[in-house]
mmCIF file of C-alpha atoms and ligand atoms in Angstrom:
data_model
loop_
_atom_site.group_PDB
_atom_site.id
_atom_site.type_symbol
_atom_site.label_atom_id
_atom_site.label_comp_id
_atom_site.label_asym_id
_atom_site.label_seq_id
_atom_site.Cartn_x
_atom_site.Cartn_y
_atom_site.Cartn_z
ATOM 1 C CA MET V 1 45.004 -33.217 5.670
ATOM 2 C CA ALA V 2 44.388 -29.858 7.242
ATOM 3 C CA ARG V 3 42.512 -28.980 10.380
ATOM 4 C CA LEU V 4 41.416 -32.056 12.282
ATOM 5 C CA ARG V 5 39.638 -32.744 15.535
ATOM 6 C CA LEU V 6 41.419 -35.653 17.223
ATOM 7 C CA PRO V 7 41.307 -37.526 20.530
ATOM 8 C CA SER V 8 43.501 -36.018 23.225
ATOM 9 C CA LEU V 9 46.846 -37.658 23.976
ATOM 10 C CA VAL V 10 48.153 -39.468 27.060
ATOM 11 C CA ASP V 11 51.840 -39.378 28.005
ATOM 12 C CA ILE V 12 52.724 -42.321 30.228
ATOM 13 C CA HIS V 13 56.268 -41.137 31.051
ATOM 14 C CA VAL V 14 56.945 -37.636 32.376
ATOM 15 C CA HIS V 15 59.088 -36.108 35.128
ATOM 16 C CA LEU V 16 57.322 -33.219 36.815
ATOM 17 C CA ARG V 17 59.921 -32.728 39.576
ATOM 18 C CA GLU V 18 57.556 -32.287 42.512
ATOM 19 C CA PRO V 19 58.519 -32.677 45.246
ATOM 20 C CA GLY V 20 62.030 -31.275 45.436
ATOM 21 C CA GLY V 21 62.926 -30.042 41.947
ATOM 22 C CA GLU V 22 60.404 -27.275 41.409
ATOM 23 C CA HIS V 23 62.955 -24.925 39.893
ATOM 24 C CA LYS V 24 63.059 -27.327 36.933
ATOM 25 C CA GLU V 25 59.297 -27.996 36.708
ATOM 26 C CA ASP V 26 56.240 -28.338 38.894
ATOM 27 C CA PHE V 27 52.819 -29.819 38.367
ATOM 28 C CA GLU V 28 51.525 -26.526 37.000
ATOM 29 C CA SER V 29 54.291 -25.697 34.507
ATOM 30 C CA GLY V 30 54.594 -29.321 33.407
ATOM 31 C CA THR V 31 50.876 -29.868 32.849
ATOM 32 C CA ARG V 32 50.548 -26.542 30.978
ATOM 33 C CA ALA V 33 53.365 -27.817 28.755
ATOM 34 C CA ALA V 34 51.497 -31.104 28.311
ATOM 35 C CA LEU V 35 48.320 -29.342 27.231
ATOM 36 C CA ALA V 36 50.255 -27.243 24.714
ATOM 37 C CA GLY V 37 51.408 -30.541 23.228
ATOM 38 C CA GLY V 38 47.867 -31.945 22.981
ATOM 39 C CA ILE V 39 48.277 -34.160 26.055
ATOM 40 C CA THR V 40 45.439 -34.171 28.614
ATOM 41 C CA ALA V 41 46.793 -36.862 30.950
ATOM 42 C CA VAL V 42 50.349 -37.387 32.197
ATOM 43 C CA LEU V 43 51.803 -40.159 34.319
ATOM 44 C CA ALA V 44 54.420 -38.679 36.648
ATOM 45 C CA MET V 45 57.608 -40.524 37.570
ATOM 46 C CA PRO V 46 58.720 -41.127 41.180
ATOM 47 C CA ASN V 47 62.440 -40.213 40.992
ATOM 48 C CA THR V 48 61.752 -36.987 42.841
ATOM 49 C CA GLN V 49 63.404 -35.607 45.979
ATOM 50 C CA PRO V 50 62.419 -37.399 48.157
ATOM 51 C CA PRO V 51 61.614 -40.337 45.874
ATOM 52 C CA LEU V 52 58.007 -41.545 45.967
ATOM 53 C CA ILE V 53 58.420 -44.856 47.765
ATOM 54 C CA ASP V 54 55.995 -44.775 50.702
ATOM 55 C CA SER V 55 52.729 -43.254 51.824
ATOM 56 C CA GLU V 56 54.281 -40.042 53.160
ATOM 57 C CA SER V 57 56.354 -39.217 50.096
ATOM 58 C CA LEU V 58 53.470 -40.146 47.818
ATOM 59 C CA ALA V 59 51.274 -37.727 49.733
ATOM 60 C CA LEU V 60 53.688 -34.879 48.929
ATOM 61 C CA ALA V 61 53.215 -35.440 45.200
ATOM 62 C CA GLU V 62 49.469 -36.020 45.582
ATOM 63 C CA ARG V 63 49.046 -32.711 47.398
ATOM 64 C CA ALA V 64 51.209 -30.795 44.912
ATOM 65 C CA ALA V 65 49.320 -32.252 41.968
ATOM 66 C CA ALA V 66 45.900 -31.645 43.521
ATOM 67 C CA ALA V 67 46.844 -27.998 44.074
ATOM 68 C CA ARG V 68 48.485 -27.295 40.742
ATOM 69 C CA ALA V 69 47.831 -29.821 37.960
ATOM 70 C CA CYS V 70 46.135 -28.341 34.893
ATOM 71 C CA CYS V 71 45.517 -31.689 33.175
ATOM 72 C CA ASP V 72 44.728 -35.155 34.473
ATOM 73 C CA TYR V 73 47.550 -37.143 36.037
ATOM 74 C CA GLY V 74 48.625 -40.370 37.577
ATOM 75 C CA ILE V 75 51.579 -40.823 39.909
ATOM 76 C CA TYR V 76 53.957 -43.800 39.907
ATOM 77 C CA LEU V 77 55.251 -45.473 43.010
ATOM 78 C CA GLY V 78 58.990 -46.161 42.940
ATOM 79 C CA ALA V 79 60.119 -49.718 43.698
ATOM 80 C CA CYS V 80 63.083 -50.281 45.996
ATOM 81 C CA ALA V 81 64.411 -52.855 48.447
ATOM 82 C CA GLN V 82 62.817 -50.950 51.356
ATOM 83 C CA ASN V 83 59.209 -51.049 50.150
ATOM 84 C CA ILE V 84 58.774 -54.681 49.105
ATOM 85 C CA ALA V 85 56.445 -55.318 52.049
ATOM 86 C CA PHE V 86 54.004 -52.463 51.447
ATOM 87 C CA ALA V 87 54.223 -51.363 47.791
ATOM 88 C CA ALA V 88 51.139 -53.422 46.883
ATOM 89 C CA GLU V 89 49.062 -51.669 49.561
ATOM 90 C CA LEU V 90 49.764 -48.352 47.839
ATOM 91 C CA ALA V 91 48.674 -49.613 44.414
ATOM 92 C CA PRO V 92 45.194 -48.022 44.576
ATOM 93 C CA ARG V 93 46.819 -44.591 44.902
ATOM 94 C CA VAL V 94 49.129 -44.895 41.904
ATOM 95 C CA CYS V 95 49.048 -45.508 38.150
ATOM 96 C CA GLY V 96 51.738 -48.172 38.355
ATOM 97 C CA LEU V 97 55.048 -49.266 39.854
ATOM 98 C CA LYS V 98 58.299 -47.941 38.383
ATOM 99 C CA CYS V 99 61.488 -49.986 38.681
ATOM 100 C CA TYR V 100 64.787 -48.271 37.897
ATOM 101 C CA LEU V 101 67.338 -50.964 37.115
ATOM 102 C CA ASN V 102 69.886 -48.629 35.479
ATOM 103 C CA ASP V 103 71.689 -45.563 36.742
ATOM 104 C CA THR V 104 69.952 -42.351 35.850
ATOM 105 C CA PHE V 105 68.887 -39.049 37.427
ATOM 106 C CA GLY V 106 68.194 -39.271 41.159
ATOM 107 C CA THR V 107 68.856 -42.032 43.656
ATOM 108 C CA LEU V 108 65.829 -44.309 43.248
ATOM 109 C CA ARG V 109 67.135 -47.711 42.155
ATOM 110 C CA ILE V 110 66.856 -51.468 42.348
ATOM 111 C CA ASP V 111 70.442 -52.610 42.217
ATOM 112 C CA ALA V 112 71.164 -54.559 39.028
ATOM 113 C CA ASP V 113 72.397 -57.470 41.180
ATOM 114 C CA ASP V 114 69.368 -57.428 43.438
ATOM 115 C CA LEU V 115 67.330 -60.059 41.678
ATOM 116 C CA ARG V 116 65.328 -60.808 44.809
ATOM 117 C CA THR V 117 63.899 -57.302 45.129
ATOM 118 C CA LEU V 118 62.814 -57.270 41.498
ATOM 119 C CA ARG V 119 61.166 -60.685 41.746
ATOM 120 C CA GLU V 120 59.434 -59.856 45.026
ATOM 121 C CA HIS V 121 57.914 -56.695 43.565
ATOM 122 C CA PHE V 122 56.772 -58.588 40.477
ATOM 123 C CA GLU V 123 55.175 -61.265 42.656
ATOM 124 C CA ARG V 124 53.454 -58.886 45.054
ATOM 125 C CA PHE V 125 52.307 -55.870 43.045
ATOM 126 C CA PRO V 126 48.726 -56.401 41.771
ATOM 127 C CA LYS V 127 48.919 -58.274 38.486
ATOM 128 C CA ASP V 128 46.343 -56.042 36.843
ATOM 129 C CA ARG V 129 48.380 -52.894 37.575
ATOM 130 C CA PRO V 130 51.261 -51.886 35.286
ATOM 131 C CA ILE V 131 54.894 -52.320 36.254
ATOM 132 C CA VAL V 132 57.214 -50.127 34.176
ATOM 133 C CA CYS V 133 60.938 -50.856 34.058
ATOM 134 C CA HIS V 134 63.874 -48.694 33.136
ATOM 135 C CA ALA V 135 65.862 -51.707 31.981
ATOM 136 C CA GLU V 136 68.471 -51.268 29.280
ATOM 137 C CA GLY V 137 70.350 -53.988 27.418
ATOM 138 C CA GLN V 138 70.594 -57.269 29.347
ATOM 139 C CA LEU V 139 68.464 -55.826 32.117
ATOM 140 C CA ALA V 140 65.506 -55.736 29.715
ATOM 141 C CA ALA V 141 65.858 -59.515 29.373
ATOM 142 C CA SER V 142 66.005 -59.826 33.142
ATOM 143 C CA ALA V 143 62.838 -57.753 33.612
ATOM 144 C CA ILE V 144 60.935 -59.705 30.971
ATOM 145 C CA LEU V 145 61.882 -63.082 32.420
ATOM 146 C CA CYS V 146 61.109 -62.050 36.011
ATOM 147 C CA ALA V 147 57.698 -60.751 34.953
ATOM 148 C CA HIS V 148 56.997 -63.917 32.981
ATOM 149 C CA LEU V 149 57.926 -66.100 35.956
ATOM 150 C CA ALA V 150 55.619 -64.012 38.140
ATOM 151 C CA ASN V 151 52.852 -64.579 35.621
ATOM 152 C CA ARG V 152 52.399 -60.933 34.920
ATOM 153 C CA SER V 153 53.088 -58.352 32.209
ATOM 154 C CA VAL V 154 55.824 -55.753 32.219
ATOM 155 C CA HIS V 155 56.251 -52.512 30.299
ATOM 156 C CA ILE V 156 59.773 -51.608 29.166
ATOM 157 C CA ALA V 157 60.324 -47.841 29.160
ATOM 158 C CA HIS V 158 62.193 -45.842 26.507
ATOM 159 C CA VAL V 159 63.534 -48.647 24.323
ATOM 160 C CA SER V 160 66.431 -47.162 22.392
ATOM 161 C CA ARG V 161 68.556 -49.890 20.832
ATOM 162 C CA ALA V 162 68.257 -52.440 18.043
ATOM 163 C CA ASP V 163 69.088 -55.325 20.391
ATOM 164 C CA GLU V 164 66.392 -54.282 22.837
ATOM 165 C CA ILE V 165 63.598 -53.980 20.297
ATOM 166 C CA ALA V 166 64.698 -57.315 18.797
ATOM 167 C CA LEU V 167 64.434 -58.905 22.260
ATOM 168 C CA ILE V 168 60.976 -57.458 22.838
ATOM 169 C CA ARG V 169 59.851 -58.524 19.394
ATOM 170 C CA ALA V 170 61.069 -62.077 20.041
ATOM 171 C CA ALA V 171 59.302 -62.141 23.413
ATOM 172 C CA LYS V 172 56.057 -60.850 21.894
ATOM 173 C CA GLU V 173 56.247 -63.416 19.100
ATOM 174 C CA ARG V 174 56.406 -66.120 21.772
ATOM 175 C CA GLY V 175 53.323 -64.731 23.438
ATOM 176 C CA ILE V 176 55.151 -63.304 26.453
ATOM 177 C CA ALA V 177 53.274 -60.404 28.055
ATOM 178 C CA VAL V 178 55.554 -57.444 27.431
ATOM 179 C CA THR V 179 54.792 -53.973 26.137
ATOM 180 C CA CYS V 180 57.131 -51.103 25.408
ATOM 181 C CA GLU V 181 57.448 -47.452 24.635
ATOM 182 C CA VAL V 182 59.881 -45.474 22.516
ATOM 183 C CA CYS V 183 60.628 -41.764 23.004
ATOM 184 C CA PRO V 184 60.900 -39.090 20.313
ATOM 185 C CA GLN V 185 64.555 -38.422 21.140
ATOM 186 C CA HIS V 186 65.504 -41.958 20.125
ATOM 187 C CA LEU V 187 63.371 -41.821 16.991
ATOM 188 C CA PHE V 188 64.599 -38.409 15.839
ATOM 189 C CA LEU V 189 68.112 -38.065 17.289
ATOM 190 C CA SER V 190 71.197 -40.283 17.384
ATOM 191 C CA LEU V 191 74.881 -40.099 18.301
ATOM 192 C CA ALA V 192 75.316 -38.150 15.078
ATOM 193 C CA ASP V 193 73.503 -35.233 16.741
ATOM 194 C CA VAL V 194 75.793 -35.033 19.781
ATOM 195 C CA PRO V 195 78.350 -32.595 18.283
ATOM 196 C CA ARG V 196 75.576 -30.205 17.237
ATOM 197 C CA LEU V 197 73.777 -30.386 20.584
ATOM 198 C CA GLY V 198 76.920 -30.279 22.701
ATOM 199 C CA LYS V 199 77.884 -32.929 25.211
ATOM 200 C CA GLY V 200 75.879 -31.712 28.200
ATOM 201 C CA ARG V 201 72.735 -30.958 26.262
ATOM 202 C CA ALA V 202 72.906 -34.348 24.530
ATOM 203 C CA GLU V 203 72.988 -36.223 27.864
ATOM 204 C CA VAL V 204 69.932 -38.423 28.238
ATOM 205 C CA ARG V 205 69.220 -41.896 29.643
ATOM 206 C CA PRO V 206 69.069 -44.123 27.745
ATOM 207 C CA ARG V 207 71.834 -42.361 25.807
ATOM 208 C CA LEU V 208 71.342 -41.343 22.212
ATOM 209 C CA ALA V 209 72.180 -44.430 20.190
ATOM 210 C CA THR V 210 73.659 -45.154 16.784
ATOM 211 C CA PRO V 211 71.878 -44.327 13.523
ATOM 212 C CA ALA V 212 71.492 -48.117 13.081
ATOM 213 C CA ASP V 213 69.679 -48.346 16.430
ATOM 214 C CA GLN V 214 67.484 -45.435 15.404
ATOM 215 C CA ALA V 215 66.647 -47.153 12.098
ATOM 216 C CA ALA V 216 65.791 -50.378 13.950
ATOM 217 C CA LEU V 217 63.200 -48.567 16.042
ATOM 218 C CA TRP V 218 61.458 -47.224 12.943
ATOM 219 C CA ALA V 219 61.655 -50.628 11.249
ATOM 220 C CA ASN V 220 59.993 -52.279 14.252
ATOM 221 C CA MET V 221 57.226 -49.731 14.803
ATOM 222 C CA ALA V 222 54.720 -52.614 14.751
ATOM 223 C CA TYR V 223 56.222 -53.865 18.035
ATOM 224 C CA ILE V 224 56.215 -50.471 19.750
ATOM 225 C CA ASP V 225 53.081 -50.071 21.854
ATOM 226 C CA CYS V 226 53.405 -46.457 22.947
ATOM 227 C CA ILE V 227 55.259 -43.260 22.179
ATOM 228 C CA ALA V 228 56.019 -41.499 25.459
ATOM 229 C CA THR V 229 58.196 -38.455 25.973
ATOM 230 C CA ASP V 230 60.259 -39.169 29.090
ATOM 231 C CA HIS V 231 59.904 -35.379 29.456
ATOM 232 C CA ALA V 232 62.880 -34.721 31.735
ATOM 233 C CA PRO V 233 63.183 -31.002 32.407
ATOM 234 C CA HIS V 234 66.534 -29.603 33.504
ATOM 235 C CA LEU V 235 67.633 -25.987 33.185
ATOM 236 C CA LEU V 236 70.148 -24.996 30.515
ATOM 237 C CA ARG V 237 72.614 -23.831 33.141
ATOM 238 C CA GLU V 238 72.461 -27.366 34.587
ATOM 239 C CA LYS V 239 72.787 -29.003 31.166
ATOM 240 C CA ASP V 240 75.775 -26.767 30.372
ATOM 241 C CA SER V 241 77.486 -27.395 33.731
ATOM 242 C CA ASP V 242 80.368 -29.767 34.504
ATOM 243 C CA SER V 243 77.938 -32.455 35.678
ATOM 244 C CA PRO V 244 75.027 -32.205 33.252
ATOM 245 C CA PRO V 245 71.898 -34.085 34.349
ATOM 246 C CA PRO V 246 70.396 -36.386 31.704
ATOM 247 C CA GLY V 247 67.134 -35.611 29.963
ATOM 248 C CA PHE V 248 65.198 -33.493 27.492
ATOM 249 C CA PRO V 249 61.956 -31.553 27.872
ATOM 250 C CA LEU V 250 59.673 -32.899 25.147
ATOM 251 C CA LEU V 251 56.004 -32.465 26.039
ATOM 252 C CA GLU V 252 55.523 -29.513 23.706
ATOM 253 C CA VAL V 253 57.118 -31.016 20.603
ATOM 254 C CA SER V 254 56.508 -34.768 20.704
ATOM 255 C CA PHE V 255 53.217 -34.808 18.787
ATOM 256 C CA ALA V 256 54.493 -32.299 16.218
ATOM 257 C CA LEU V 257 57.553 -34.483 15.620
ATOM 258 C CA MET V 258 55.304 -37.482 15.036
ATOM 259 C CA LEU V 259 52.996 -35.465 12.754
ATOM 260 C CA THR V 260 56.061 -34.423 10.777
ATOM 261 C CA ALA V 261 56.934 -38.101 10.390
ATOM 262 C CA VAL V 262 53.384 -38.714 9.143
ATOM 263 C CA HIS V 263 53.953 -36.051 6.495
ATOM 264 C CA GLU V 264 57.159 -37.762 5.489
ATOM 265 C CA GLY V 265 55.241 -41.002 5.012
ATOM 266 C CA ARG V 266 57.070 -42.849 7.791
ATOM 267 C CA LEU V 267 53.843 -43.939 9.505
ATOM 268 C CA SER V 268 50.154 -43.060 9.426
ATOM 269 C CA LEU V 269 48.218 -40.654 11.600
ATOM 270 C CA GLU V 270 46.325 -43.664 12.963
ATOM 271 C CA ASP V 271 49.659 -45.296 13.867
ATOM 272 C CA VAL V 272 50.531 -42.186 15.883
ATOM 273 C CA LEU V 273 47.156 -41.905 17.623
ATOM 274 C CA GLU V 274 47.271 -45.589 18.530
ATOM 275 C CA ARG V 275 50.647 -45.065 20.260
ATOM 276 C CA MET V 276 50.016 -41.666 21.834
ATOM 277 C CA ALA V 277 46.344 -41.963 22.797
ATOM 278 C CA HIS V 278 44.608 -45.328 22.466
ATOM 279 C CA ALA V 279 47.273 -47.799 23.643
ATOM 280 C CA PRO V 280 48.279 -45.646 26.655
ATOM 281 C CA ARG V 281 44.611 -45.444 27.711
ATOM 282 C CA ARG V 282 44.179 -49.209 27.315
ATOM 283 C CA LEU V 283 47.397 -50.153 29.096
ATOM 284 C CA PHE V 284 46.763 -47.937 32.106
ATOM 285 C CA GLY V 285 42.960 -48.144 32.114
ATOM 286 C CA ILE V 286 42.484 -44.425 31.563
ATOM 287 C CA PRO V 287 39.021 -43.617 30.211
ATOM 288 C CA GLU V 288 38.612 -40.823 27.681
ATOM 289 C CA PRO V 289 37.069 -37.868 29.510
ATOM 290 C CA GLU V 290 33.774 -36.631 28.106
ATOM 291 C CA GLN V 291 33.825 -33.539 25.852
ATOM 292 C CA THR V 292 37.565 -33.751 25.363
ATOM 293 C CA TRP V 293 39.460 -33.331 22.088
ATOM 294 C CA ILE V 294 42.314 -31.516 20.406
ATOM 295 C CA GLU V 295 42.322 -29.499 17.193
ATOM 296 C CA VAL V 296 45.362 -29.915 15.029
ATOM 297 C CA ASP V 297 46.532 -28.093 11.924
ATOM 298 C CA THR V 298 48.381 -30.869 10.185
ATOM 299 C CA ASP V 299 49.784 -28.587 7.472
ATOM 300 C CA LEU V 300 51.153 -25.756 9.566
ATOM 301 C CA THR V 301 54.937 -25.530 9.579
ATOM 302 C CA TRP V 302 56.596 -24.017 12.622
ATOM 303 C CA GLN V 303 59.855 -23.922 14.552
ATOM 304 C CA PRO V 304 59.975 -24.889 18.209
ATOM 305 C CA ARG V 305 61.659 -22.292 20.435
ATOM 306 C CA GLY V 306 62.683 -23.150 23.966
ATOM 307 C CA ALA V 307 62.079 -19.596 25.094
ATOM 308 C CA GLU V 308 58.394 -19.917 24.159
ATOM 309 C CA MET V 309 57.766 -23.122 26.069
ATOM 310 C CA PHE V 310 55.597 -23.556 29.145
ATOM 311 C CA SER V 311 58.114 -25.985 30.606
ATOM 312 C CA ARG V 312 60.466 -24.303 33.055
ATOM 313 C CA ALA V 313 63.303 -26.054 31.257
ATOM 314 C CA ALA V 314 62.750 -23.525 28.439
ATOM 315 C CA TRP V 315 64.949 -25.268 25.908
ATOM 316 C CA THR V 316 64.539 -28.029 23.366
ATOM 317 C CA PRO V 317 66.971 -30.261 21.494
ATOM 318 C CA PHE V 318 64.754 -29.548 18.478
ATOM 319 C CA GLU V 319 65.268 -25.768 18.596
ATOM 320 C CA GLY V 320 64.678 -24.260 15.178
ATOM 321 C CA TRP V 321 63.743 -27.529 13.440
ATOM 322 C CA THR V 322 60.993 -27.125 10.897
ATOM 323 C CA LEU V 323 58.088 -29.248 12.061
ATOM 324 C CA ARG V 324 54.873 -29.795 10.182
ATOM 325 C CA GLY V 325 51.661 -30.070 12.192
ATOM 326 C CA ARG V 326 50.746 -28.244 15.353
ATOM 327 C CA VAL V 327 48.191 -28.426 18.144
ATOM 328 C CA GLU V 328 45.873 -25.429 17.748
ATOM 329 C CA SER V 329 43.567 -25.943 20.699
ATOM 330 C CA VAL V 330 42.765 -28.360 23.502
ATOM 331 C CA THR V 331 39.352 -28.866 25.087
ATOM 332 C CA LEU V 332 39.175 -30.805 28.362
ATOM 333 C CA ARG V 333 35.752 -31.664 29.803
ATOM 334 C CA GLY V 334 34.131 -28.933 27.740
ATOM 335 C CA ALA V 335 36.571 -26.174 28.719
ATOM 336 C CA GLU V 336 39.020 -24.778 26.182
ATOM 337 C CA VAL V 337 42.266 -25.003 28.142
ATOM 338 C CA TYR V 338 44.720 -24.092 25.388
ATOM 339 C CA ARG V 339 44.552 -22.188 22.124
ATOM 340 C CA GLY V 340 47.159 -20.666 19.878
ATOM 341 C CA GLY V 341 50.034 -20.542 22.326
ATOM 342 C CA ILE V 342 47.958 -19.363 25.288
ATOM 343 C CA SER V 343 47.136 -21.555 28.270
ATOM 344 C CA TYR V 344 43.694 -21.035 29.789
ATOM 345 C CA ALA V 345 43.764 -23.986 32.162
ATOM 346 C CA VAL V 346 43.054 -23.400 35.828
ATOM 347 C CA ALA V 347 45.667 -24.827 38.173
ATOM 348 C CA GLY V 348 44.220 -27.532 40.398
ATOM 349 C CA THR V 349 41.493 -28.654 37.982
ATOM 350 C CA GLY V 350 43.403 -31.702 36.743
ATOM 351 C CA ARG V 351 42.096 -34.959 38.182
ATOM 352 C CA ASN V 352 44.027 -37.774 39.787
ATOM 353 C CA LEU V 353 43.371 -40.809 37.594
ATOM 354 C CA ALA V 354 43.746 -43.054 40.634
ATOM 355 C CA ALA V 355 40.771 -41.451 42.374
ATOM 356 C CA ARG V 356 38.214 -43.499 40.500
HETATM 357 O O1 LIG K 1 67.344 -38.775 30.680
HETATM 358 C C1 LIG K 1 66.709 -39.133 31.651
HETATM 359 N N1 LIG K 1 66.267 -38.235 32.556
HETATM 360 N N2 LIG K 1 66.453 -40.435 31.834
HETATM 361 C C2 LIG K 1 65.923 -40.893 32.981
HETATM 362 O O2 LIG K 1 65.805 -42.099 33.131
HETATM 363 C C3 LIG K 1 65.538 -39.963 34.077
HETATM 364 C C4 LIG K 1 65.333 -38.609 33.568
HETATM 365 C C5 LIG K 1 65.277 -37.558 34.647
HETATM 366 O O3 LIG K 1 64.604 -37.775 35.659
HETATM 367 O O4 LIG K 1 65.869 -36.492 34.456
HETATM 368 ZN ZN1 LIG K 2 62.070 -41.167 32.762
#
């Protein structure tokens, strides 16, 4: 391998913090970070402040993104007990519905006991539009069954444990409509990394799991539809505080981590492109823009440095790792928007994928 021209990537799970958390990230800093990682479309999560659960809150994110996004984007609607009646009406404005069944950053939640809310959303949200669930452990089983009973598919976010991937594999083998994503942190880090990272910096949801869980994810790569980052920017002073928020910024290193794994013979480049470009486009119905590609030097070794990142988080759990393979340039609709560490994208030129 050496210098290759490849299709641009799509990240179906990012937190861009607008509205309400702009000191951590905004649509401009986050989408510049995405482009530096070879990603030309991001799907932004609704656990903002306020959460994106109705037309008014959604409009805040839509306006921020229209003004500032440097790459294409979709915005998720958050599911909750209060928006059962009108979530479906908002479907044309969003890339999908996100259901938080576990505790994590922010307040957006469907209570784990609130089976009715989950089932109502699954029944009502358009069946041809994705529903993504943060559903760990037994809650993954709950989400899969509720989707099945509603005669629709469900996508399980950031699968991190052996039991979860075994459940999804079993469901897939029975023909149940479930897809899933795994994040780089769960493929490349485990509980064994917590002492090195420090407790606050290692906080992430789902938590870093055991080396056996990590191995199970690699062993079941055939059942993993997508690799998504769950890019969750928080500042170092927040991560190092007494109440560290969970999450890692990952947009700028995820593809390089996967390319490094290709070098190590853990999977093929096609396996990576399927999970970071093709499957995300298929699942969310995102067409490839014309005249769009990335150039990658698959041999280049480099060390990620938080201080050099476009993300306002400006740190990485992979600081100083030696990675092999790096995005050299990104061309979006004929315009070179990134090359060699410099971002040339114009804020506000990213398109809302829902406006089709
Ligand atoms: O680690 C995480 N951070 N997991 C989540 O589910 C949310 C995210 C965030 O928004 O910071
Ligand atoms: Zn997330």
